Amino acid sequence: MGLFQKFKDGLFKTHEKLTHEIKRIVTRSPRLTATSIEELEVALIGADLGMAMTSQIITAVKGAYETQGNGGVDILAVAQREVEKALANNKAELRKEPGLTVVSIVGVNGTGKTTTSAKLAHFVKAQGQTSILAACDTFRAAAVEQIKLWGERLNIPVVSGSHGADPAAIAHDAISAAISRKADYVFIDTAGRLHTKTNLMLELQKVHRVIGKKTPGAPHEVLLVLDATTGMNALNQAREFHKAVPLTGLVVTKLDGTSKGGMVVAIQKELGLPIKFIGLGEQADDLQPFDAKQFAEALFSEK
Ligand SMILES: Nc1nc2c(ncn2[C@@H]2O[C@H](COP(=O)(O)OP(=O)(O)OP(=O)(O)O)[C@@H](O)[C@H]2O)c(=O)[nH]1
Ligand SMILES: [Mg+2]
């Protein structure tokens, strides 16, 4: 399946809702009226595109009506162009160090960290690179089994410890194993934690400190996993995590399960952190590097 088809399938719900509503507005009134502008605003905000992006699209639509007149404006095309423009500076590449690259995967409970860690290992493998998964969620009883299962399925080695073990020690062991095997990446699957729990955030800082002592400059990537179905709550999570452990990027998961996929745009604009990957389903290859052009096209294009 091509990349665009993946984006299109994964963003289907958001696409359907947005295009359906926008086409209805245009059908009812070919002229741009105060009411149709208001309805357009509601549709865009309803997809969680955020105030700033919504205003930018409305301004562009008004401009297009002024220059092209009624009937000549394709609102979907204007919106697509504006969204693509707004995300043009998003740097999605996963960092690659000359030696080992250590990637820490963090976030609140249930956002998709373990699944994302496994999908990332699968992603770099497809590019000819090797990795090790570090099972640093020693808190939740079934967590180690879950990541081991992924490891078996994808044929990726997993370094784990016993339930309740020190996550920093497991991260340390995983890096040792990666160095001796000359692996390209270590993906550290951390336990879910609420951004409001100080002791849990301190624990995460400790994991990162230990990693940094073992490999200078590590973790090279700290990716916050956000669940798209939680909408704008994700903004708050991101701000708090960023204060505790400086983030290098975001992964937005479960976009296939929401019609509010515009939150990707709002979050990127608001935080200025790059969206590195998006989760478009539960399978290993449903994690895709974020691509502004494909994303904007998948939201608005009728192709
Ligand atoms: N539909 C869909 N489901 C996803 C996606 N990413 C993860 N999931 C599902 O979300 C659920 C939780 O995923 P996990 O990877 O266990 O989440 P976690 O953040 O590790 O959870 P904790 O370790 O308990 O904090 C699982 O059922 C995953 O299959 C996605 O992009 N799309
Ligand atoms: Mg997990």
mmCIF file of C-alpha atoms and ligand atoms in Angstrom:
data_model
loop_
_atom_site.group_PDB
_atom_site.id
_atom_site.type_symbol
_atom_site.label_atom_id
_atom_site.label_comp_id
_atom_site.label_asym_id
_atom_site.label_seq_id
_atom_site.Cartn_x
_atom_site.Cartn_y
_atom_site.Cartn_z
ATOM 1 C CA MET A 1 0.000 0.000 0.000
ATOM 2 C CA GLY A 2 1.335 3.448 -0.883
ATOM 3 C CA LEU A 3 2.106 6.030 1.765
ATOM 4 C CA PHE A 4 -0.730 8.316 0.726
ATOM 5 C CA GLN A 5 -3.247 5.459 0.882
ATOM 6 C CA LYS A 6 -2.072 4.748 4.456
ATOM 7 C CA PHE A 7 -2.627 8.369 5.440
ATOM 8 C CA LYS A 8 -5.982 8.413 3.694
ATOM 9 C CA ASP A 9 -7.257 5.242 5.343
ATOM 10 C CA GLY A 10 -5.963 6.256 8.774
ATOM 11 C CA LEU A 11 -7.457 9.739 8.612
ATOM 12 C CA PHE A 12 -10.741 8.576 7.085
ATOM 13 C CA LYS A 13 -12.986 9.696 9.960
ATOM 14 C CA THR A 14 -11.583 13.217 10.074
ATOM 15 C CA HIS A 15 -11.709 13.458 6.277
ATOM 16 C CA GLU A 16 -15.339 12.324 6.100
ATOM 17 C CA LYS A 17 -16.562 14.737 8.715
ATOM 18 C CA LEU A 18 -14.638 17.748 7.401
ATOM 19 C CA THR A 19 -15.426 17.289 3.721
ATOM 20 C CA HIS A 20 -19.065 16.412 4.383
ATOM 21 C CA GLU A 21 -19.613 19.548 6.468
ATOM 22 C CA ILE A 22 -17.719 21.882 4.172
ATOM 23 C CA LYS A 23 -19.521 20.617 1.067
ATOM 24 C CA ARG A 24 -22.855 21.083 2.812
ATOM 25 C CA ILE A 25 -21.995 24.699 3.631
ATOM 26 C CA VAL A 26 -21.052 25.422 0.005
ATOM 27 C CA THR A 27 -24.120 23.661 -1.395
ATOM 28 C CA ARG A 28 -26.453 25.646 0.825
ATOM 29 C CA SER A 29 -24.865 28.975 -0.031
ATOM 30 C CA PRO A 30 -22.580 29.402 -3.018
ATOM 31 C CA ARG A 31 -21.928 32.941 -1.775
ATOM 32 C CA LEU A 32 -19.712 33.518 1.236
ATOM 33 C CA THR A 33 -22.046 34.925 3.897
ATOM 34 C CA ALA A 34 -21.599 35.679 7.577
ATOM 35 C CA THR A 35 -23.494 32.475 8.302
ATOM 36 C CA SER A 36 -21.419 30.302 6.025
ATOM 37 C CA ILE A 37 -18.197 31.720 7.488
ATOM 38 C CA GLU A 38 -19.473 30.916 10.942
ATOM 39 C CA GLU A 39 -20.409 27.386 9.871
ATOM 40 C CA LEU A 40 -17.016 26.899 8.303
ATOM 41 C CA GLU A 41 -15.422 27.999 11.559
ATOM 42 C CA VAL A 42 -17.502 25.484 13.494
ATOM 43 C CA ALA A 43 -16.531 22.681 11.113
ATOM 44 C CA LEU A 44 -12.806 23.447 11.353
ATOM 45 C CA ILE A 45 -12.799 23.875 15.115
ATOM 46 C CA GLY A 46 -14.916 20.719 15.359
ATOM 47 C CA ALA A 47 -12.048 18.802 13.760
ATOM 48 C CA ASP A 48 -9.747 20.266 16.461
ATOM 49 C CA LEU A 49 -7.683 22.284 14.016
ATOM 50 C CA GLY A 50 -7.462 24.988 16.691
ATOM 51 C CA MET A 51 -8.245 28.701 16.661
ATOM 52 C CA ALA A 52 -5.055 29.892 14.962
ATOM 53 C CA MET A 53 -5.287 27.431 12.059
ATOM 54 C CA THR A 54 -9.022 28.064 11.687
ATOM 55 C CA SER A 55 -8.492 31.835 11.439
ATOM 56 C CA GLN A 56 -5.739 31.335 8.908
ATOM 57 C CA ILE A 57 -8.000 29.182 6.718
ATOM 58 C CA ILE A 58 -10.955 31.593 7.007
ATOM 59 C CA THR A 59 -8.730 34.536 6.005
ATOM 60 C CA ALA A 60 -7.455 32.605 2.989
ATOM 61 C CA VAL A 61 -11.002 31.590 1.981
ATOM 62 C CA LYS A 62 -12.230 35.206 2.211
ATOM 63 C CA GLY A 63 -9.269 36.316 0.118
ATOM 64 C CA ALA A 64 -10.023 33.673 -2.501
ATOM 65 C CA TYR A 65 -13.676 34.774 -2.742
ATOM 66 C CA GLU A 66 -12.566 38.389 -3.185
ATOM 67 C CA THR A 67 -10.245 37.611 -6.054
ATOM 68 C CA GLN A 68 -12.118 34.730 -7.700
ATOM 69 C CA GLY A 69 -15.734 35.629 -6.976
ATOM 70 C CA ASN A 70 -18.585 33.351 -5.973
ATOM 71 C CA GLY A 71 -18.646 29.867 -7.374
ATOM 72 C CA GLY A 72 -14.989 29.846 -8.312
ATOM 73 C CA VAL A 73 -13.539 28.945 -4.935
ATOM 74 C CA ASP A 74 -12.720 25.405 -3.856
ATOM 75 C CA ILE A 75 -12.732 25.757 -0.071
ATOM 76 C CA LEU A 76 -11.315 22.262 0.438
ATOM 77 C CA ALA A 77 -8.344 23.089 -1.765
ATOM 78 C CA VAL A 78 -7.731 26.367 0.060
ATOM 79 C CA ALA A 79 -7.868 24.616 3.446
ATOM 80 C CA GLN A 80 -5.521 21.887 2.233
ATOM 81 C CA ARG A 81 -2.994 24.436 1.022
ATOM 82 C CA GLU A 82 -3.117 26.422 4.277
ATOM 83 C CA VAL A 83 -2.672 23.334 6.470
ATOM 84 C CA GLU A 84 0.241 22.148 4.389
ATOM 85 C CA LYS A 85 1.799 25.606 4.627
ATOM 86 C CA ALA A 86 1.295 25.748 8.390
ATOM 87 C CA LEU A 87 3.130 22.455 8.858
ATOM 88 C CA ALA A 88 5.853 23.085 6.291
ATOM 89 C CA ASN A 89 8.598 23.586 8.896
ATOM 90 C CA ASN A 90 7.827 20.379 10.759
ATOM 91 C CA LYS A 91 11.011 18.283 10.849
ATOM 92 C CA ALA A 92 9.850 14.691 11.023
ATOM 93 C CA GLU A 93 13.140 12.794 10.651
ATOM 94 C CA LEU A 94 14.117 10.418 13.421
ATOM 95 C CA ARG A 95 17.615 11.341 14.580
ATOM 96 C CA LYS A 96 20.454 9.004 13.698
ATOM 97 C CA GLU A 97 23.753 9.297 15.532
ATOM 98 C CA PRO A 98 26.986 7.951 14.009
ATOM 99 C CA GLY A 99 26.957 5.161 16.628
ATOM 100 C CA LEU A 100 24.067 4.177 18.842
ATOM 101 C CA THR A 101 20.927 6.320 18.919
ATOM 102 C CA VAL A 102 18.908 6.109 22.126
ATOM 103 C CA VAL A 103 15.218 6.949 21.888
ATOM 104 C CA SER A 104 13.070 7.294 24.996
ATOM 105 C CA ILE A 105 9.314 6.861 24.583
ATOM 106 C CA VAL A 106 7.280 8.674 27.236
ATOM 107 C CA GLY A 107 3.682 9.611 27.956
ATOM 108 C CA VAL A 108 0.620 9.156 30.128
ATOM 109 C CA ASN A 109 -1.073 5.784 30.561
ATOM 110 C CA GLY A 110 -2.463 4.003 27.555
ATOM 111 C CA THR A 111 -1.459 6.480 24.855
ATOM 112 C CA GLY A 112 0.356 3.817 22.812
ATOM 113 C CA LYS A 113 3.968 3.910 24.055
ATOM 114 C CA THR A 114 4.631 0.164 23.960
ATOM 115 C CA THR A 115 2.991 -0.272 20.574
ATOM 116 C CA THR A 116 4.892 2.751 19.249
ATOM 117 C CA SER A 117 8.239 1.440 20.562
ATOM 118 C CA ALA A 118 7.675 -1.826 18.708
ATOM 119 C CA LYS A 119 6.471 -0.053 15.567
ATOM 120 C CA LEU A 120 9.582 2.171 15.636
ATOM 121 C CA ALA A 121 11.828 -0.892 15.847
ATOM 122 C CA HIS A 122 9.934 -2.282 12.862
ATOM 123 C CA PHE A 123 10.296 1.027 11.011
ATOM 124 C CA VAL A 124 14.090 1.243 11.362
ATOM 125 C CA LYS A 125 14.408 -2.455 10.513
ATOM 126 C CA ALA A 126 12.651 -1.807 7.215
ATOM 127 C CA GLN A 127 15.368 0.772 6.558
ATOM 128 C CA GLY A 128 18.084 -1.792 7.187
ATOM 129 C CA GLN A 129 18.907 -0.784 10.755
ATOM 130 C CA THR A 130 19.014 -2.871 13.900
ATOM 131 C CA SER A 131 17.545 -2.079 17.284
ATOM 132 C CA ILE A 132 16.896 -3.346 20.786
ATOM 133 C CA LEU A 133 13.728 -2.787 22.773
ATOM 134 C CA ALA A 134 14.185 -1.921 26.453
ATOM 135 C CA ALA A 135 11.246 -3.069 28.572
ATOM 136 C CA CYS A 136 11.466 -0.273 31.139
ATOM 137 C CA ASP A 137 7.823 -0.440 32.182
ATOM 138 C CA THR A 138 8.362 -2.634 35.236
ATOM 139 C CA PHE A 139 5.351 -1.115 36.948
ATOM 140 C CA ARG A 140 2.399 -2.644 35.124
ATOM 141 C CA ALA A 141 2.331 -6.414 35.578
ATOM 142 C CA ALA A 142 1.612 -7.400 31.960
ATOM 143 C CA ALA A 143 3.866 -4.777 30.384
ATOM 144 C CA VAL A 144 6.985 -6.926 29.957
ATOM 145 C CA GLU A 145 4.980 -9.743 28.367
ATOM 146 C CA GLN A 146 3.358 -7.286 25.970
ATOM 147 C CA ILE A 147 6.644 -5.955 24.639
ATOM 148 C CA LYS A 148 8.224 -9.427 24.528
ATOM 149 C CA LEU A 149 5.356 -10.562 22.351
ATOM 150 C CA TRP A 150 6.027 -7.687 19.964
ATOM 151 C CA GLY A 151 9.721 -8.589 19.996
ATOM 152 C CA GLU A 152 8.930 -12.165 19.004
ATOM 153 C CA ARG A 153 6.480 -11.127 16.333
ATOM 154 C CA LEU A 154 8.882 -8.629 14.746
ATOM 155 C CA ASN A 155 12.062 -10.524 15.527
ATOM 156 C CA ILE A 156 13.580 -7.697 17.601
ATOM 157 C CA PRO A 157 15.584 -8.458 20.775
ATOM 158 C CA VAL A 158 14.029 -7.259 24.039
ATOM 159 C CA VAL A 159 16.012 -6.510 27.210
ATOM 160 C CA SER A 160 13.836 -6.820 30.300
ATOM 161 C CA GLY A 161 14.003 -7.271 34.070
ATOM 162 C CA SER A 162 11.635 -8.523 36.702
ATOM 163 C CA HIS A 163 8.414 -6.843 37.761
ATOM 164 C CA GLY A 164 9.209 -3.905 40.041
ATOM 165 C CA ALA A 165 12.859 -3.690 38.945
ATOM 166 C CA ASP A 166 14.552 -0.299 38.572
ATOM 167 C CA PRO A 167 13.718 0.994 35.063
ATOM 168 C CA ALA A 168 16.992 2.954 34.951
ATOM 169 C CA ALA A 169 18.956 -0.283 35.463
ATOM 170 C CA ILE A 170 17.113 -1.961 32.574
ATOM 171 C CA ALA A 171 17.752 1.014 30.301
ATOM 172 C CA HIS A 172 21.435 0.772 31.257
ATOM 173 C CA ASP A 173 21.515 -2.970 30.464
ATOM 174 C CA ALA A 174 19.748 -2.466 27.153
ATOM 175 C CA ILE A 175 22.315 0.134 26.096
ATOM 176 C CA SER A 176 25.160 -2.234 27.073
ATOM 177 C CA ALA A 177 23.564 -4.971 24.982
ATOM 178 C CA ALA A 178 23.097 -2.587 22.058
ATOM 179 C CA ILE A 179 26.718 -1.452 22.207
ATOM 180 C CA SER A 180 28.052 -5.019 22.264
ATOM 181 C CA ARG A 181 25.783 -6.009 19.363
ATOM 182 C CA LYS A 182 26.556 -2.795 17.484
ATOM 183 C CA ALA A 183 22.847 -2.043 17.180
ATOM 184 C CA ASP A 184 21.796 1.244 15.603
ATOM 185 C CA TYR A 185 18.963 2.079 17.991
ATOM 186 C CA VAL A 186 17.640 1.407 21.471
ATOM 187 C CA PHE A 187 13.950 2.137 21.974
ATOM 188 C CA ILE A 188 13.099 2.590 25.619
ATOM 189 C CA ASP A 189 9.493 1.782 26.459
ATOM 190 C CA THR A 190 8.745 3.601 29.712
ATOM 191 C CA ALA A 191 5.807 3.147 32.075
ATOM 192 C CA GLY A 192 2.741 5.316 31.656
ATOM 193 C CA ARG A 193 2.733 8.222 34.093
ATOM 194 C CA LEU A 194 0.550 11.196 34.811
ATOM 195 C CA HIS A 195 2.298 14.488 34.131
ATOM 196 C CA THR A 196 0.957 15.724 37.475
ATOM 197 C CA LYS A 197 2.716 13.035 39.565
ATOM 198 C CA THR A 198 6.012 14.586 40.687
ATOM 199 C CA ASN A 199 7.631 11.360 41.928
ATOM 200 C CA LEU A 200 6.960 9.591 38.629
ATOM 201 C CA MET A 201 8.395 12.487 36.657
ATOM 202 C CA LEU A 202 11.492 12.399 38.904
ATOM 203 C CA GLU A 203 11.827 8.691 38.133
ATOM 204 C CA LEU A 204 11.799 9.468 34.411
ATOM 205 C CA GLN A 205 14.494 12.116 34.917
ATOM 206 C CA LYS A 206 16.580 9.499 36.705
ATOM 207 C CA VAL A 207 16.223 7.053 33.793
ATOM 208 C CA HIS A 208 17.413 9.784 31.435
ATOM 209 C CA ARG A 209 20.311 10.718 33.741
ATOM 210 C CA VAL A 210 21.520 7.127 33.845
ATOM 211 C CA ILE A 211 21.220 6.850 30.048
ATOM 212 C CA GLY A 212 23.206 10.077 29.677
ATOM 213 C CA LYS A 213 26.043 8.801 31.868
ATOM 214 C CA LYS A 214 26.232 5.595 29.893
ATOM 215 C CA THR A 215 26.138 7.299 26.473
ATOM 216 C CA PRO A 216 27.000 10.999 26.316
ATOM 217 C CA GLY A 217 24.245 12.961 24.610
ATOM 218 C CA ALA A 218 21.636 10.256 25.221
ATOM 219 C CA PRO A 219 18.703 10.062 25.117
ATOM 220 C CA HIS A 220 19.075 11.536 21.639
ATOM 221 C CA GLU A 221 15.349 11.550 21.118
ATOM 222 C CA VAL A 222 12.645 11.895 23.746
ATOM 223 C CA LEU A 223 9.336 11.239 22.048
ATOM 224 C CA LEU A 224 6.084 12.041 23.808
ATOM 225 C CA VAL A 225 3.260 9.772 22.712
ATOM 226 C CA LEU A 226 -0.120 11.517 22.594
ATOM 227 C CA ASP A 227 -3.466 9.813 22.043
ATOM 228 C CA ALA A 228 -5.369 11.758 19.366
ATOM 229 C CA THR A 229 -8.722 10.731 20.842
ATOM 230 C CA THR A 230 -7.990 12.772 23.985
ATOM 231 C CA GLY A 231 -8.118 15.951 21.888
ATOM 232 C CA MET A 232 -6.822 19.138 23.405
ATOM 233 C CA ASN A 233 -5.955 17.524 26.768
ATOM 234 C CA ALA A 234 -2.873 16.381 24.931
ATOM 235 C CA LEU A 235 -1.620 19.978 24.902
ATOM 236 C CA ASN A 236 -1.436 20.088 28.662
ATOM 237 C CA GLN A 237 0.296 16.719 28.845
ATOM 238 C CA ALA A 238 2.866 17.922 26.344
ATOM 239 C CA ARG A 239 3.573 21.153 28.224
ATOM 240 C CA GLU A 240 4.088 19.361 31.538
ATOM 241 C CA PHE A 241 6.243 16.573 30.118
ATOM 242 C CA HIS A 242 8.345 19.110 28.244
ATOM 243 C CA LYS A 243 9.067 20.908 31.539
ATOM 244 C CA ALA A 244 10.211 17.716 33.257
ATOM 245 C CA VAL A 245 12.111 16.032 30.407
ATOM 246 C CA PRO A 246 12.941 18.159 27.365
ATOM 247 C CA LEU A 247 11.127 16.572 24.428
ATOM 248 C CA THR A 248 12.569 16.314 20.935
ATOM 249 C CA GLY A 249 9.333 15.343 19.225
ATOM 250 C CA LEU A 250 5.802 14.054 19.369
ATOM 251 C CA VAL A 251 4.074 10.912 18.200
ATOM 252 C CA VAL A 252 0.304 11.212 17.795
ATOM 253 C CA THR A 253 -1.437 7.828 17.898
ATOM 254 C CA LYS A 254 -4.938 6.511 17.236
ATOM 255 C CA LEU A 255 -5.709 9.038 14.513
ATOM 256 C CA ASP A 256 -7.743 6.277 12.883
ATOM 257 C CA GLY A 257 -10.112 6.370 15.849
ATOM 258 C CA THR A 258 -11.108 10.012 15.784
ATOM 259 C CA SER A 259 -12.784 12.605 13.574
ATOM 260 C CA LYS A 260 -10.722 15.268 15.350
ATOM 261 C CA GLY A 261 -7.411 14.554 13.645
ATOM 262 C CA GLY A 262 -6.891 18.292 13.164
ATOM 263 C CA MET A 263 -5.449 18.271 16.688
ATOM 264 C CA VAL A 264 -2.114 17.350 15.086
ATOM 265 C CA VAL A 265 -2.006 20.801 13.497
ATOM 266 C CA ALA A 266 -3.146 22.643 16.622
ATOM 267 C CA ILE A 267 -0.555 20.876 18.760
ATOM 268 C CA GLN A 268 2.300 21.455 16.363
ATOM 269 C CA LYS A 269 1.426 25.141 16.024
ATOM 270 C CA GLU A 270 0.929 25.621 19.741
ATOM 271 C CA LEU A 271 4.025 23.815 21.008
ATOM 272 C CA GLY A 272 6.465 24.256 18.153
ATOM 273 C CA LEU A 273 7.619 20.653 18.708
ATOM 274 C CA PRO A 274 7.905 18.482 15.611
ATOM 275 C CA ILE A 275 5.378 15.736 15.003
ATOM 276 C CA LYS A 276 7.739 12.878 14.142
ATOM 277 C CA PHE A 277 5.322 10.017 13.607
ATOM 278 C CA ILE A 278 1.603 9.379 13.540
ATOM 279 C CA GLY A 279 -0.226 6.207 14.484
ATOM 280 C CA LEU A 280 -2.885 5.204 11.990
ATOM 281 C CA GLY A 281 -3.823 1.748 13.303
ATOM 282 C CA GLU A 282 -2.745 -1.175 15.460
ATOM 283 C CA GLN A 283 -0.489 -3.029 13.021
ATOM 284 C CA ALA A 284 3.304 -2.731 12.969
ATOM 285 C CA ASP A 285 3.351 -0.706 9.749
ATOM 286 C CA ASP A 286 0.577 1.639 10.853
ATOM 287 C CA LEU A 287 3.136 4.041 12.310
ATOM 288 C CA GLN A 288 4.210 6.498 9.633
ATOM 289 C CA PRO A 289 6.714 9.354 9.588
ATOM 290 C CA PHE A 290 4.709 12.538 9.588
ATOM 291 C CA ASP A 291 4.410 14.179 6.192
ATOM 292 C CA ALA A 292 2.684 17.569 6.024
ATOM 293 C CA LYS A 293 1.743 17.289 2.363
ATOM 294 C CA GLN A 294 0.216 13.817 2.638
ATOM 295 C CA PHE A 295 -1.503 14.768 5.869
ATOM 296 C CA ALA A 296 -3.143 17.903 4.437
ATOM 297 C CA GLU A 297 -4.155 15.998 1.317
ATOM 298 C CA ALA A 298 -5.629 13.138 3.358
ATOM 299 C CA LEU A 299 -7.751 15.595 5.347
ATOM 300 C CA PHE A 300 -9.212 17.640 2.518
ATOM 301 C CA SER A 301 -8.599 16.135 -0.874
ATOM 302 C CA GLU A 302 -11.445 14.351 -2.701
ATOM 303 C CA LYS A 303 -8.982 12.210 -4.653
HETATM 304 N N1 LIG B 1 -6.362 2.176 16.545
HETATM 305 C C1 LIG B 1 -5.154 2.395 17.062
HETATM 306 N N2 LIG B 1 -4.830 1.821 18.223
HETATM 307 C C2 LIG B 1 -3.607 2.057 18.720
HETATM 308 C C3 LIG B 1 -2.659 2.896 18.064
HETATM 309 N N3 LIG B 1 -1.545 2.926 18.832
HETATM 310 C C4 LIG B 1 -1.785 2.152 19.902
HETATM 311 N N4 LIG B 1 -3.023 1.628 19.859
HETATM 312 C C5 LIG B 1 -3.694 0.738 20.823
HETATM 313 O O1 LIG B 1 -3.808 1.406 22.055
HETATM 314 C C6 LIG B 1 -3.771 0.478 23.124
HETATM 315 C C7 LIG B 1 -2.736 0.906 24.149
HETATM 316 O O2 LIG B 1 -1.456 0.809 23.554
HETATM 317 P P1 LIG B 1 -0.134 0.570 24.396
HETATM 318 O O3 LIG B 1 0.985 0.589 23.435
HETATM 319 O O4 LIG B 1 -0.256 -0.591 25.290
HETATM 320 O O5 LIG B 1 -0.142 1.892 25.274
HETATM 321 P P2 LIG B 1 0.893 2.315 26.428
HETATM 322 O O6 LIG B 1 1.056 3.791 26.324
HETATM 323 O O7 LIG B 1 2.114 1.492 26.328
HETATM 324 O O8 LIG B 1 0.065 1.940 27.738
HETATM 325 P P3 LIG B 1 0.649 1.879 29.247
HETATM 326 O O9 LIG B 1 1.970 1.195 29.170
HETATM 327 O O10 LIG B 1 -0.379 1.110 29.992
HETATM 328 O O11 LIG B 1 0.757 3.292 29.705
HETATM 329 C C8 LIG B 1 -3.467 -0.873 22.489
HETATM 330 O O12 LIG B 1 -4.667 -1.586 22.359
HETATM 331 C C9 LIG B 1 -2.911 -0.511 21.124
HETATM 332 O O13 LIG B 1 -3.134 -1.505 20.151
HETATM 333 C C10 LIG B 1 -3.052 3.508 16.817
HETATM 334 O O14 LIG B 1 -2.331 4.271 16.176
HETATM 335 N N5 LIG B 1 -4.306 3.216 16.374
HETATM 336 MG MG MG B 2 3.081 0.356 27.730
#
